[in-house]
GROMACS .gro file of C-alpha atoms in nm:
model
  481
    1MET     CA    1   0.177   0.821   1.771
    2SER     CA    2  -0.011   0.599   2.012
    3LEU     CA    3  -0.277   0.390   1.838
    4ASP     CA    4  -0.575   0.209   1.985
    5PRO     CA    5  -0.499  -0.163   2.024
    6PRO     CA    6  -0.637  -0.375   1.736
    7THR     CA    7  -0.984  -0.511   1.824
    8TYR     CA    8  -0.893  -0.870   1.731
    9LEU     CA    9  -0.582  -0.872   1.952
   10ASN     CA   10  -0.757  -0.692   2.239
   11SER     CA   11  -1.038  -0.949   2.236
   12LEU     CA   12  -0.792  -1.240   2.230
   13GLN     CA   13  -0.596  -1.100   2.523
   14ASN     CA   14  -0.912  -1.041   2.728
   15ASN     CA   15  -1.027  -1.399   2.667
   16ILE     CA   16  -0.692  -1.537   2.783
   17ARG     CA   17  -0.686  -1.317   3.093
   18ALA     CA   18  -1.024  -1.461   3.191
   19ARG     CA   19  -0.914  -1.824   3.161
   20PRO     CA   20  -0.846  -2.015   3.483
   21ILE     CA   21  -0.499  -2.171   3.489
   22PRO     CA   22  -0.436  -2.466   3.723
   23TRP     CA   23  -0.115  -2.315   3.857
   24GLU     CA   24  -0.072  -2.557   4.148
   25GLY     CA   25  -0.099  -2.849   3.906
   26ALA     CA   26   0.166  -2.688   3.689
   27VAL     CA   27   0.396  -2.669   3.991
   28ARG     CA   28   0.334  -3.033   4.082
   29ALA     CA   29   0.410  -3.134   3.722
   30GLY     CA   30   0.735  -2.940   3.733
   31THR     CA   31   0.619  -2.705   3.458
   32ILE     CA   32   0.693  -2.403   3.675
   33THR     CA   33   0.857  -2.362   4.016
   34GLU     CA   34   0.712  -2.250   4.348
   35ASN     CA   35   0.907  -1.927   4.316
   36ASP     CA   36   0.766  -1.872   3.964
   37LEU     CA   37   0.412  -1.914   4.095
   38LYS     CA   38   0.472  -1.682   4.388
   39ARG     CA   39   0.594  -1.407   4.157
   40ILE     CA   40   0.310  -1.460   3.908
   41LYS     CA   41   0.040  -1.440   4.175
   42ALA     CA   42   0.194  -1.127   4.324
   43VAL     CA   43   0.131  -0.931   4.002
   44ASP     CA   44  -0.162  -1.114   3.841
   45LYS     CA   45  -0.515  -0.976   3.879
   46VAL     CA   46  -0.407  -0.691   4.108
   47ARG     CA   47  -0.433  -0.313   4.082
   48LYS     CA   48  -0.178  -0.139   3.860
   49ASP     CA   49  -0.025   0.056   4.147
   50GLN     CA   50   0.020  -0.264   4.350
   51ARG     CA   51   0.170  -0.435   4.045
   52ARG     CA   52   0.412  -0.149   3.998
   53GLN     CA   53   0.523  -0.149   4.360
   54THR     CA   54   0.579  -0.526   4.361
   55ILE     CA   55   0.789  -0.526   4.044
   56GLU     CA   56   0.993  -0.217   4.124
   57ALA     CA   57   1.081  -0.369   4.460
   58ASP     CA   58   1.237  -0.674   4.289
   59LYS     CA   59   1.295  -0.611   3.917
   60ASP     CA   60   1.572  -0.869   3.900
   61ALA     CA   61   1.331  -1.144   4.007
   62TYR     CA   62   1.080  -1.052   3.736
   63ARG     CA   63   1.352  -1.023   3.476
   64SER     CA   64   1.459  -1.378   3.569
   65LEU     CA   65   1.098  -1.495   3.556
   66LEU     CA   66   1.061  -1.385   3.193
   67LEU     CA   67   1.416  -1.422   3.061
   68GLY     CA   68   1.583  -1.672   3.289
   69GLY     CA   69   1.913  -1.626   3.464
   70ASP     CA   70   2.129  -1.770   3.739
   71GLN     CA   71   1.819  -1.894   3.921
   72GLY     CA   72   1.692  -2.105   3.629
   73LYS     CA   73   1.512  -2.102   3.296
   74SER     CA   74   1.258  -1.849   3.174
   75VAL     CA   75   0.905  -1.954   3.262
   76LEU     CA   76   0.839  -1.958   2.885
   77GLU     CA   77   1.109  -2.220   2.835
   78SER     CA   78   1.016  -2.437   3.135
   79ALA     CA   79   0.646  -2.434   3.033
   80ALA     CA   80   0.718  -2.502   2.665
   81LYS     CA   81   0.474  -2.798   2.649
   82ARG     CA   82   0.185  -2.612   2.811
   83ALA     CA   83   0.024  -2.388   2.546
   84ASP     CA   84  -0.227  -2.248   2.799
   85VAL     CA   85   0.052  -2.136   3.034
   86ILE     CA   86   0.257  -1.990   2.746
   87GLN     CA   87  -0.041  -1.788   2.619
   88TYR     CA   88  -0.126  -1.661   2.967
   89MET     CA   89   0.233  -1.559   3.038
   90LEU     CA   90   0.266  -1.379   2.705
   91VAL     CA   91  -0.042  -1.169   2.783
   92LEU     CA   92   0.080  -1.106   3.138
   93ALA     CA   93   0.429  -1.012   3.014
   94SER     CA   94   0.278  -0.753   2.778
   95ASP     CA   95   0.065  -0.614   3.059
   96LEU     CA   96   0.367  -0.592   3.291
   97ILE     CA   97   0.593  -0.395   3.056
   98ASN     CA   98   0.306  -0.163   2.960
   99ASP     CA   99   0.207  -0.097   3.323
  100VAL     CA  100   0.563  -0.088   3.461
  101PRO     CA  101   0.795   0.075   3.205
  102SER     CA  102   1.095   0.026   3.433
  103LEU     CA  103   1.054  -0.351   3.388
  104ALA     CA  104   1.094  -0.315   3.011
  105SER     CA  105   1.417  -0.123   3.070
  106ALA     CA  106   1.534  -0.393   3.312
  107LEU     CA  107   1.463  -0.665   3.055
  108LEU     CA  108   1.666  -0.478   2.795
  109GLU     CA  109   1.966  -0.474   3.030
  110HIS     CA  110   1.972  -0.854   3.009
  111SER     CA  111   2.242  -0.998   2.782
  112HIS     CA  112   1.976  -1.175   2.569
  113PRO     CA  113   1.650  -0.980   2.617
  114TYR     CA  114   1.461  -1.146   2.330
  115LYS     CA  115   1.595  -1.502   2.342
  116PRO     CA  116   1.303  -1.690   2.509
  117PHE     CA  117   1.049  -1.515   2.288
  118LEU     CA  118   1.193  -1.542   1.937
  119PRO     CA  119   1.140  -1.920   1.894
  120LEU     CA  120   0.770  -1.867   1.970
  121LEU     CA  121   0.729  -1.664   1.649
  122SER     CA  122   0.768  -1.988   1.455
  123HIS     CA  123   0.547  -2.191   1.689
  124SER     CA  124   0.300  -2.244   1.403
  125THR     CA  125   0.242  -2.151   1.040
  126ASN     CA  126  -0.124  -2.080   1.116
  127PRO     CA  127  -0.161  -1.699   1.121
  128GLU     CA  128  -0.441  -1.732   1.377
  129ASP     CA  129  -0.229  -1.928   1.628
  130PRO     CA  130  -0.238  -1.717   1.948
  131ILE     CA  131   0.119  -1.791   2.057
  132PRO     CA  132   0.315  -1.622   1.774
  133LEU     CA  133   0.049  -1.349   1.760
  134LEU     CA  134   0.088  -1.268   2.130
  135THR     CA  135   0.466  -1.301   2.104
  136SER     CA  136   0.484  -1.046   1.824
  137SER     CA  137   0.278  -0.804   2.032
  138PHE     CA  138   0.514  -0.837   2.328
  139LEU     CA  139   0.828  -0.811   2.113
  140ALA     CA  140   0.698  -0.508   1.923
  141SER     CA  141   0.641  -0.330   2.254
  142LEU     CA  142   0.981  -0.426   2.393
  143VAL     CA  143   1.173  -0.337   2.077
  144SER     CA  144   0.988  -0.006   2.063
  145VAL     CA  145   1.109   0.072   2.416
  146ALA     CA  146   1.462  -0.036   2.318
  147GLN     CA  147   1.463   0.217   2.034
  148ILE     CA  148   1.385   0.495   2.282
  149ASP     CA  149   1.602   0.383   2.576
  150PHE     CA  150   1.895   0.281   2.358
  151PRO     CA  151   1.899   0.518   2.055
  152LYS     CA  152   2.219   0.358   1.928
  153SER     CA  153   2.112   0.029   1.775
  154THR     CA  154   2.220  -0.285   1.954
  155LEU     CA  155   2.315  -0.617   1.797
  156GLN     CA  156   2.031  -0.797   1.975
  157THR     CA  157   1.766  -0.554   1.846
  158ASP     CA  158   1.911  -0.550   1.494
  159GLU     CA  159   1.898  -0.931   1.485
  160THR     CA  160   1.546  -0.943   1.627
  161LEU     CA  161   1.384  -0.694   1.390
  162PRO     CA  162   1.420  -0.902   1.069
  163GLN     CA  163   1.268  -1.206   1.243
  164LEU     CA  164   0.981  -0.998   1.376
  165TYR     CA  165   0.927  -0.832   1.037
  166ASN     CA  166   0.922  -1.174   0.874
  167TYR     CA  167   0.646  -1.298   1.104
  168LEU     CA  168   0.438  -0.981   1.071
  169SER     CA  169   0.458  -1.009   0.693
  170THR     CA  170   0.270  -1.339   0.713
  171LEU     CA  171  -0.018  -1.150   0.877
  172THR     CA  172  -0.028  -0.877   0.613
  173LYS     CA  173  -0.040  -1.143   0.341
  174SER     CA  174  -0.348  -1.303   0.497
  175GLN     CA  175  -0.700  -1.216   0.383
  176ASP     CA  176  -0.810  -1.127   0.737
  177SER     CA  177  -0.820  -0.750   0.781
  178GLY     CA  178  -0.802  -0.793   1.158
  179LEU     CA  179  -0.470  -0.976   1.133
  180GLN     CA  180  -0.346  -0.727   0.875
  181ASP     CA  181  -0.425  -0.439   1.109
  182ILE     CA  182  -0.235  -0.603   1.398
  183ALA     CA  183   0.074  -0.635   1.179
  184VAL     CA  184   0.054  -0.283   1.041
  185GLN     CA  185   0.015  -0.126   1.385
  186GLU     CA  186   0.311  -0.325   1.512
  187TYR     CA  187   0.514  -0.210   1.209
  188SER     CA  188   0.432   0.148   1.308
  189SER     CA  189   0.557   0.094   1.660
  190LEU     CA  190   0.885  -0.040   1.519
  191LEU     CA  191   0.957   0.212   1.239
  192ARG     CA  192   1.094   0.471   1.480
  193THR     CA  193   1.460   0.474   1.386
  194LYS     CA  194   1.669   0.502   1.073
  195LYS     CA  195   1.805   0.150   1.126
  196SER     CA  196   1.461  -0.009   1.168
  197ARG     CA  197   1.338   0.164   0.851
  198GLU     CA  198   1.646   0.053   0.656
  199LEU     CA  199   1.590  -0.309   0.767
  200PHE     CA  200   1.221  -0.283   0.674
  201TRP     CA  201   1.316  -0.154   0.329
  202LYS     CA  202   1.577  -0.427   0.286
  203GLN     CA  203   1.301  -0.685   0.338
  204ARG     CA  204   1.050  -0.493   0.127
  205GLN     CA  205   0.943  -0.792  -0.082
  206ASP     CA  206   0.785  -0.931   0.235
  207THR     CA  207   0.721  -0.618   0.441
  208LEU     CA  208   0.629  -0.334   0.207
  209ASN     CA  209   0.480  -0.509  -0.095
  210PRO     CA  210   0.176  -0.650   0.091
  211LEU     CA  211   0.103  -0.302   0.228
  212VAL     CA  212   0.111  -0.153  -0.121
  213ASP     CA  213  -0.122  -0.432  -0.236
  214ILE     CA  214  -0.370  -0.322   0.032
  215LEU     CA  215  -0.349   0.035  -0.099
  216ARG     CA  216  -0.400  -0.086  -0.456
  217SER     CA  217  -0.715  -0.267  -0.346
  218ALA     CA  218  -0.836   0.051  -0.178
  219ALA     CA  219  -0.764   0.247  -0.497
  220GLY     CA  220  -0.957  -0.005  -0.708
  221ALA     CA  221  -0.654  -0.139  -0.895
  222GLY     CA  222  -0.470  -0.467  -0.847
  223ARG     CA  223  -0.096  -0.502  -0.891
  224ASP     CA  224  -0.139  -0.592  -1.259
  225SER     CA  225  -0.435  -0.370  -1.328
  226ASP     CA  226  -0.349  -0.006  -1.280
  227SER     CA  227  -0.542   0.167  -1.558
  228THR     CA  228  -0.778   0.327  -1.306
  229MET     CA  229  -0.487   0.493  -1.131
  230TRP     CA  230  -0.344   0.641  -1.449
  231SER     CA  231  -0.676   0.744  -1.598
  232GLY     CA  232  -0.823   0.881  -1.277
  233GLY     CA  233  -1.148   0.698  -1.338
  234ALA     CA  234  -1.276   0.690  -0.980
  235SER     CA  235  -1.406   0.993  -0.797
  236ILE     CA  236  -1.412   1.126  -0.443
  237ARG     CA  237  -1.791   1.111  -0.455
  238SER     CA  238  -1.798   0.740  -0.540
  239ALA     CA  239  -1.543   0.663  -0.270
  240THR     CA  240  -1.730   0.834   0.012
  241GLU     CA  241  -2.071   0.697  -0.087
  242ALA     CA  242  -1.975   0.338  -0.165
  243GLY     CA  243  -1.677   0.296   0.066
  244LEU     CA  244  -1.324   0.214  -0.038
  245SER     CA  245  -1.267  -0.055  -0.298
  246GLY     CA  246  -1.150  -0.405  -0.214
  247GLY     CA  247  -1.323  -0.406   0.123
  248VAL     CA  248  -1.044  -0.198   0.278
  249GLY     CA  249  -1.172  -0.022   0.587
  250LEU     CA  250  -1.079   0.334   0.675
  251GLN     CA  251  -0.891   0.229   0.989
  252LEU     CA  252  -0.671  -0.020   0.802
  253LEU     CA  253  -0.612   0.233   0.523
  254TYR     CA  254  -0.500   0.494   0.776
  255HIS     CA  255  -0.264   0.255   0.954
  256VAL     CA  256  -0.104   0.138   0.626
  257LEU     CA  257  -0.056   0.499   0.514
  258LEU     CA  258   0.096   0.578   0.854
  259ALA     CA  259   0.353   0.298   0.827
  260ILE     CA  260   0.455   0.401   0.474
  261TRP     CA  261   0.472   0.765   0.584
  262GLN     CA  262   0.720   0.662   0.856
  263LEU     CA  263   0.923   0.472   0.597
  264SER     CA  264   0.922   0.778   0.368
  265PHE     CA  265   1.153   0.961   0.608
  266GLU     CA  266   1.422   0.763   0.428
  267GLY     CA  267   1.309   0.928   0.104
  268SER     CA  268   1.653   0.959  -0.049
  269LEU     CA  269   1.713   0.586   0.006
  270ILE     CA  270   1.379   0.451  -0.113
  271GLY     CA  271   1.232   0.709  -0.354
  272LYS     CA  272   1.358   0.595  -0.694
  273ASP     CA  273   1.318   0.222  -0.636
  274LEU     CA  274   0.979   0.268  -0.473
  275GLU     CA  275   0.855   0.441  -0.787
  276LYS     CA  276   1.026   0.192  -1.018
  277GLU     CA  277   0.885  -0.112  -0.837
  278GLN     CA  278   0.544   0.013  -0.724
  279GLU     CA  279   0.452   0.319  -0.938
  280ILE     CA  280   0.386   0.483  -0.603
  281LEU     CA  281   0.318   0.831  -0.746
  282ALA     CA  282   0.029   0.711  -0.962
  283LEU     CA  283  -0.108   0.511  -0.669
  284TYR     CA  284  -0.089   0.801  -0.423
  285THR     CA  285  -0.237   1.043  -0.678
  286GLN     CA  286  -0.535   0.811  -0.717
  287LEU     CA  287  -0.567   0.772  -0.340
  288LEU     CA  288  -0.570   1.151  -0.307
  289ARG     CA  289  -0.871   1.155  -0.538
  290LEU     CA  290  -1.046   0.900  -0.318
  291SER     CA  291  -0.927   1.005   0.027
  292PRO     CA  292  -1.239   1.035   0.244
  293LYS     CA  293  -1.083   1.201   0.550
  294GLU     CA  294  -0.837   1.481   0.622
  295LYS     CA  295  -0.620   1.245   0.827
  296THR     CA  296  -0.563   1.016   0.527
  297THR     CA  297  -0.511   1.311   0.293
  298ARG     CA  298  -0.253   1.453   0.533
  299LEU     CA  299  -0.051   1.130   0.532
  300LEU     CA  300  -0.069   1.101   0.153
  301LEU     CA  301   0.057   1.456   0.101
  302SER     CA  302   0.329   1.430   0.365
  303THR     CA  303   0.458   1.104   0.217
  304LEU     CA  304   0.469   1.253  -0.133
  305LEU     CA  305   0.659   1.554   0.002
  306ASN     CA  306   0.912   1.327   0.176
  307LEU     CA  307   0.968   1.137  -0.149
  308LEU     CA  308   0.988   1.438  -0.381
  309THR     CA  309   1.200   1.667  -0.164
  310PRO     CA  310   1.543   1.494  -0.176
  311ALA     CA  311   1.754   1.643  -0.454
  312SER     CA  312   1.860   1.293  -0.562
  313ASN     CA  313   1.497   1.203  -0.644
  314ARG     CA  314   1.380   1.513  -0.826
  315SER     CA  315   1.511   1.440  -1.175
  316THR     CA  316   1.330   1.104  -1.172
  317LEU     CA  317   1.019   1.162  -0.963
  318LEU     CA  318   0.909   1.515  -1.057
  319PRO     CA  319   0.860   1.425  -1.427
  320THR     CA  320   0.655   1.121  -1.324
  321ALA     CA  321   0.449   1.330  -1.081
  322THR     CA  322   0.344   1.558  -1.367
  323THR     CA  323   0.274   1.262  -1.596
  324VAL     CA  324   0.028   1.110  -1.346
  325ARG     CA  325  -0.138   1.454  -1.315
  326LEU     CA  326  -0.053   1.516  -0.954
  327PRO     CA  327  -0.054   1.897  -1.007
  328THR     CA  328  -0.418   1.878  -1.122
  329ILE     CA  329  -0.517   1.679  -0.812
  330LEU     CA  330  -0.341   1.931  -0.587
  331THR     CA  331  -0.533   2.212  -0.755
  332ASN     CA  332  -0.859   2.026  -0.695
  333LEU     CA  333  -0.767   1.970  -0.330
  334LYS     CA  334  -0.739   2.345  -0.280
  335THR     CA  335  -1.110   2.378  -0.359
  336ARG     CA  336  -1.201   2.157  -0.062
  337HIS     CA  337  -1.269   2.296   0.282
  338LEU     CA  338  -0.954   2.173   0.457
  339THR     CA  339  -0.868   2.279   0.811
  340ASP     CA  340  -0.560   2.078   0.916
  341GLN     CA  341  -0.266   2.319   0.915
  342ASP     CA  342   0.002   2.053   0.855
  343LEU     CA  343  -0.199   1.930   0.558
  344LEU     CA  344  -0.233   2.283   0.418
  345ASP     CA  345   0.140   2.350   0.462
  346ASP     CA  346   0.232   2.029   0.278
  347LEU     CA  347  -0.021   2.105   0.004
  348THR     CA  348   0.136   2.447  -0.048
  349ALA     CA  349   0.489   2.306  -0.050
  350LEU     CA  350   0.402   2.036  -0.303
  351THR     CA  351   0.211   2.277  -0.525
  352THR     CA  352   0.503   2.522  -0.528
  353MET     CA  353   0.758   2.249  -0.598
  354LEU     CA  354   0.562   2.110  -0.892
  355SER     CA  355   0.475   2.454  -1.026
  356ASP     CA  356   0.842   2.553  -1.028
  357TYR     CA  357   0.927   2.232  -1.210
  358THR     CA  358   0.655   2.246  -1.476
  359SER     CA  359   0.719   2.613  -1.553
  360SER     CA  360   1.077   2.524  -1.649
  361GLN     CA  361   0.981   2.235  -1.881
  362THR     CA  362   0.943   2.244  -2.261
  363THR     CA  363   0.688   2.032  -2.451
  364PHE     CA  364   0.974   1.802  -2.548
  365ASP     CA  365   1.067   1.763  -2.180
  366GLU     CA  366   0.705   1.676  -2.103
  367TYR     CA  367   0.694   1.411  -2.376
  368SER     CA  368   1.034   1.268  -2.284
  369SER     CA  369   0.936   1.240  -1.917
  370GLU     CA  370   0.617   1.056  -2.007
  371VAL     CA  371   0.793   0.803  -2.229
  372LEU     CA  372   1.070   0.741  -1.976
  373ALA     CA  373   0.808   0.690  -1.705
  374GLY     CA  374   0.700   0.389  -1.911
  375ARG     CA  375   0.328   0.456  -1.943
  376LEU     CA  376   0.165   0.667  -2.216
  377ARG     CA  377  -0.165   0.857  -2.220
  378TRP     CA  378  -0.323   1.097  -2.466
  379SER     CA  379  -0.141   1.403  -2.335
  380PRO     CA  380  -0.122   1.707  -2.569
  381PRO     CA  381   0.210   1.636  -2.748
  382HIS     CA  382   0.091   1.307  -2.897
  383ARG     CA  383  -0.157   1.474  -3.134
  384ASP     CA  384   0.025   1.801  -3.191
  385THR     CA  385   0.136   1.828  -3.556
  386ASN     CA  386   0.382   2.108  -3.478
  387PHE     CA  387   0.539   1.909  -3.195
  388TRP     CA  388   0.619   1.614  -3.421
  389ARG     CA  389   0.743   1.832  -3.705
  390ASP     CA  390   0.984   2.011  -3.469
  391ASN     CA  391   1.093   1.717  -3.252
  392ALA     CA  392   1.071   1.385  -3.441
  393ARG     CA  393   1.441   1.370  -3.531
  394LYS     CA  394   1.542   1.486  -3.185
  395ILE     CA  395   1.332   1.207  -3.032
  396LEU     CA  396   1.501   0.949  -3.254
  397ASP     CA  397   1.860   1.071  -3.209
  398GLU     CA  398   1.898   1.217  -2.860
  399ASN     CA  399   2.093   1.026  -2.593
  400GLY     CA  400   2.173   0.730  -2.817
  401SER     CA  401   1.811   0.685  -2.929
  402GLU     CA  402   1.699   0.651  -2.568
  403LEU     CA  403   1.332   0.736  -2.637
  404PRO     CA  404   1.267   0.496  -2.926
  405LYS     CA  405   1.435   0.221  -2.723
  406LYS     CA  406   1.194   0.298  -2.440
  407LEU     CA  407   0.906   0.285  -2.689
  408VAL     CA  408   1.018  -0.068  -2.776
  409GLU     CA  409   0.989  -0.167  -2.409
  410ILE     CA  410   0.642  -0.013  -2.390
  411LEU     CA  411   0.523  -0.182  -2.710
  412ASP     CA  412   0.658  -0.521  -2.600
  413LYS     CA  413   0.424  -0.532  -2.297
  414LYS     CA  414   0.072  -0.667  -2.340
  415TRP     CA  415  -0.102  -0.392  -2.136
  416GLU     CA  416  -0.413  -0.606  -2.084
  417ASP     CA  417  -0.527  -0.361  -1.816
  418ASP     CA  418  -0.474  -0.047  -2.025
  419LYS     CA  419  -0.473  -0.092  -2.404
  420GLN     CA  420  -0.469   0.284  -2.446
  421VAL     CA  421  -0.093   0.274  -2.383
  422LEU     CA  422  -0.039   0.061  -2.697
  423ALA     CA  423  -0.265   0.287  -2.904
  424VAL     CA  424  -0.067   0.597  -2.802
  425ALA     CA  425   0.265   0.420  -2.871
  426CYS     CA  426   0.149   0.323  -3.223
  427ASN     CA  427   0.037   0.682  -3.278
  428ASP     CA  428   0.386   0.801  -3.188
  429VAL     CA  429   0.547   0.552  -3.427
  430ALA     CA  430   0.323   0.678  -3.708
  431TRP     CA  431   0.436   1.036  -3.646
  432LEU     CA  432   0.804   0.938  -3.630
  433VAL     CA  433   0.788   0.755  -3.965
  434LYS     CA  434   0.592   1.039  -4.123
  435GLU     CA  435   0.821   1.321  -4.006
  436ALA     CA  436   1.156   1.139  -4.026
  437PRO     CA  437   1.119   0.873  -4.300
  438GLU     CA  438   1.494   0.849  -4.344
  439LYS     CA  439   1.511   0.708  -3.989
  440ARG     CA  440   1.282   0.421  -4.082
  441GLY     CA  441   1.571   0.174  -4.072
  442LEU     CA  442   1.642   0.256  -3.706
  443LEU     CA  443   1.284   0.177  -3.608
  444GLU     CA  444   1.290  -0.147  -3.807
  445LYS     CA  445   1.622  -0.249  -3.651
  446LEU     CA  446   1.474  -0.197  -3.304
  447GLY     CA  447   1.188  -0.431  -3.396
  448ILE     CA  448   0.921  -0.161  -3.381
  449LYS     CA  449   0.778  -0.224  -3.729
  450ALA     CA  450   0.731  -0.597  -3.664
  451ARG     CA  451   0.560  -0.533  -3.332
  452VAL     CA  452   0.329  -0.267  -3.478
  453MET     CA  453   0.228  -0.509  -3.753
  454GLU     CA  454   0.140  -0.769  -3.488
  455LEU     CA  455  -0.083  -0.515  -3.317
  456MET     CA  456  -0.294  -0.479  -3.633
  457ALA     CA  457  -0.465  -0.799  -3.513
  458ASP     CA  458  -0.517  -0.681  -3.155
  459ASP     CA  459  -0.864  -0.723  -3.006
  460ASN     CA  460  -0.879  -0.353  -2.911
  461GLU     CA  461  -1.022  -0.127  -3.181
  462GLY     CA  462  -0.811   0.175  -3.081
  463VAL     CA  463  -0.490  -0.028  -3.096
  464ARG     CA  464  -0.584  -0.174  -3.436
  465TRP     CA  465  -0.660   0.171  -3.578
  466GLU     CA  466  -0.338   0.335  -3.457
  467SER     CA  467  -0.120   0.038  -3.561
  468LEU     CA  468  -0.283   0.040  -3.906
  469ARG     CA  469  -0.205   0.412  -3.936
  470ALA     CA  470   0.159   0.350  -3.840
  471VAL     CA  471   0.200   0.069  -4.093
  472GLY     CA  472   0.029   0.292  -4.346
  473GLU     CA  473   0.303   0.553  -4.303
  474TRP     CA  474   0.565   0.287  -4.383
  475LEU     CA  475   0.371   0.181  -4.693
  476ARG     CA  476   0.314   0.539  -4.803
  477TYR     CA  477   0.687   0.604  -4.786
  478SER     CA  478   0.757   0.289  -4.991
  479PHE     CA  479   0.502   0.390  -5.257
  480ASP     CA  480   0.639   0.746  -5.270
  481GLN     CA  481   0.985   0.607  -5.336
   0.00000   0.00000   0.00000
């Protein structure tokens, strides 16, 4: 899962490597020692094989240089007041552990392998400050090695990850796509273990939410404006010709999808809350419509499969998947010329899973699932006279009036982004009053009548019409009596 280094970070590192550092002056000022300088010069601006030989011949010395030890402080601590030296050493440290993997392992054998670096993450609140940016790059690489070399989580790594996640979240919240991409790629390098994914999920308000916001922008829907996702208004054609919405580039989209795919391996832990908090199924269904490349489609399908497969998620997520018309999108995908075998296998597995589910559902089940999902559309049951005649009383009575109570929640929202939801809800109220007039008192007690009457003055014509029809059923019943 090796990714190309982010362009912004690569450019910054190259610029710092090219800067002249007055090392002798730093020694005279006591910023670094003669021994520090000797070790730095032995591995700086030399061939990789020479660098490797030098370090492997004296790994303890280079561990002390970066982390400190019996011989003195870390060079990062002794040079704390020299930003130019700190930046240069952070770039060099990253180069050293990438070129000489045994050095990374040696650092991790230290009792406090991250200690000199962690304070540098809070060096500045400016997301473009090079020091925390370069520090996060080094720490992400070192922690990634730790997860491989030491599969059992260590206290030091478990304490470092939340601090590193917290810093990276400040980059994803910025408006700079270059900084966002750095953070997302570093997330990917860290989400290798169950523990790291659990910690990421625990901090999801800061870590995951900004990533989902990026996906919403790409799908053409903000956090509070999701009507496009539920209506399927955008098309694959418009996405490939005009580019993704919100200025989200394909590379950033892919990296965000990759990080969330890694997180989805904890599907049984995250599935229900991810849907509840983010409406992830509607979002991913819309992104499948827009996905311009097989590699993004593959990640979307694989993530959905990871979320829908756990038995603990199926009763909640499968009904929602049908409500957002995922089966229709999967059918459309089969008409495309797709060649990636993993993608095709996941497409088949998802199609089979959803087909088995839908074939076992009644029309009442379909309606109930849609209401409980919390967002209504003009699906067939809403205008089916026979459905309401056969099911109105069941809807009102079953499970302690669960469905009308959910209708109250739906009606109480403003739905500025999707007034159709209110129109459909008023339609349903009209049918319930018409087919079960003796249950009118229950609806009034829940506050549904008062809310429907308010909606008669709504600025949306469809909402006004359906609310008027619902109130009309109440009046008709009164006149009939």
